[in-house]
Amino acid sequence: MLDTTAHMLLLLQQAKIKNERPVDASFLPLSLSMACLLRQLPAGLAPPAGGLSFHQLDRLPQEVLERKLAAMLLDDPLRAFTLVCALVKYTKVTRELLSICHDHMSNRVSTVDATQSVVQAVVEALPPLDADVEGDDDDGDEEVEKQEDKPVERPVQEATVKVDAKMTGPSQLSEKLTTSAVATDPAGIMRRAVGRDVGDGSTVLEIMKKFPTDVRIQSHGVRALKGLIRSVVDSEAKKASAESFPTTVSTHEEEDEEDHTEDRHLEDQKTEKSSRLMVQMVIDTMKQFPESLALQRDGLLCLAEYANQADEHIAIITSSGGIISLIDAMVALPDDIPANMAGLSVLAHPKIADESVVRVNPESRRLVLSAMERFPLNEQVQGLSCLALANLSLRQDASMLEIVSKGGLEIVVESMKRFSSTALVQAAGCWFVAIISGNNEGMKTACLDVGALPVCEKARLRFPDDPKVQQHAVQAIQTMLPGEVIEGDDSSTPETCSLQ
């Protein structure tokens, strides 16, 4: 069997000998086929959204495509089957069009017949239109007829545009048209953008910048960015798990491993940069469209996802004004439990209490207390709220005083009593009590008055094998009763809550 190079040389020699070309020197069938297959693929021939797109097949390396396909087979076999069916259809149409073009090049069929055959092959491969789509087309024809009955208004509008163009100039006119652009099918546009995106959010960001004032495009875009940021975490976790099994390697393999480490470092930097751009777009969009509750909710979940990926992300969010957007979103969604939990998870992050991080506004304290009062039976909300209150009180005397004056101490103690069997609430509540009681004698007295001491003691006795509860319960007890010796205590005073 000939190798690939020899085979291609043989084919090239045969092509030169045959010298196949149409008699009329027209390449219309070939050009039409290339347009359908490459440049302007009909929607019916494209792979379904959510899987691999032809844009990704063209740009991504083979190993990345194989990883995506393997993940699709494991996570969603039905989507993988749909992708295979789409590829089979595309391959079948491609071979049919190439056969038609070959017959035309060999002068077996005329240009007209070949062109008609190309169109017919593509049309037959596409699924038939639904009845409602055909009805929409009819309505569109009626609208065109109605518009033709009003020929007077169009010249006036064109004249207005021409006058504006003379006054503002071509660059300003194009800028106005771009900023006021409205999408006709925002969901479809963003779905196709996600299908073309290679995971860095560039395609989605491009569409969002193209329609900056269209709230529907922006809402779909924020939701798409939320999924992309989450997929970054999943891919990083898979890479980490794949590299967690060391094996014995040779010298050459060690060199390859070093090169792989450098490539991985560059890839991580690129991923971090793209994630930062996506988060910045989310924050800006939340500020621009505060009235869109769906956008605010997706943006809030996106910020929470990004904040919990790495500690340095909190500083990025705060420096970009993300905490203000987060607080505003929580205010707009007072009864949405997942949204409130997302916001509380950010406020409960240990970096919020860091002095180097921009402090959150006073509205955050009211929101945390309000969430605890609105969702008294949700243990996760209660636990995250206790951590958030501790963060907002740590090294901030004014904030601590306001929280206590608003009844925050009583709310936390009641939550610890209500969820006495939940380790998260007990550890977070003890951490909050330890911070409050360790501030001054007045705060210590306030903790004793609301019954924080017996609650912390019960938490210590109920969870003897939980190091987090033990650590913070002992700290709270010793700050309320200085000099108290607790049996088995070998813990030191932590700077942050071990839950975080």
PDB file of C-alpha atoms in Angstrom, residues 314-315 318-319 350-359 395-396:
ATOM      1  CA  ILE A 314     -12.535  38.653  45.498  1.00  0.00           C
ATOM      2  CA  ALA A 315     -10.129  41.556  45.037  1.00  0.00           C
ATOM      3  CA  THR A 318     -14.391  44.471  44.535  1.00  0.00           C
ATOM      4  CA  SER A 319     -11.996  46.596  42.485  1.00  0.00           C
ATOM      5  CA  PRO A 350     -12.619  35.195  54.131  1.00  0.00           C
ATOM      6  CA  LYS A 351     -11.086  37.787  51.804  1.00  0.00           C
ATOM      7  CA  ILE A 352     -14.042  40.092  52.466  1.00  0.00           C
ATOM      8  CA  ALA A 353     -12.606  40.583  55.950  1.00  0.00           C
ATOM      9  CA  ASP A 354      -9.137  41.292  54.558  1.00  0.00           C
ATOM     10  CA  GLU A 355      -7.989  44.851  55.143  1.00  0.00           C
ATOM     11  CA  SER A 356      -6.474  45.009  51.650  1.00  0.00           C
ATOM     12  CA  VAL A 357      -9.866  44.405  50.060  1.00  0.00           C
ATOM     13  CA  VAL A 358     -12.275  47.262  49.461  1.00  0.00           C
ATOM     14  CA  ARG A 359     -14.852  47.245  52.217  1.00  0.00           C
ATOM     15  CA  ARG A 395     -11.545  44.489  62.524  1.00  0.00           C
ATOM     16  CA  GLN A 396     -14.474  46.846  61.913  1.00  0.00           C
TER      17      GLN A 396
END
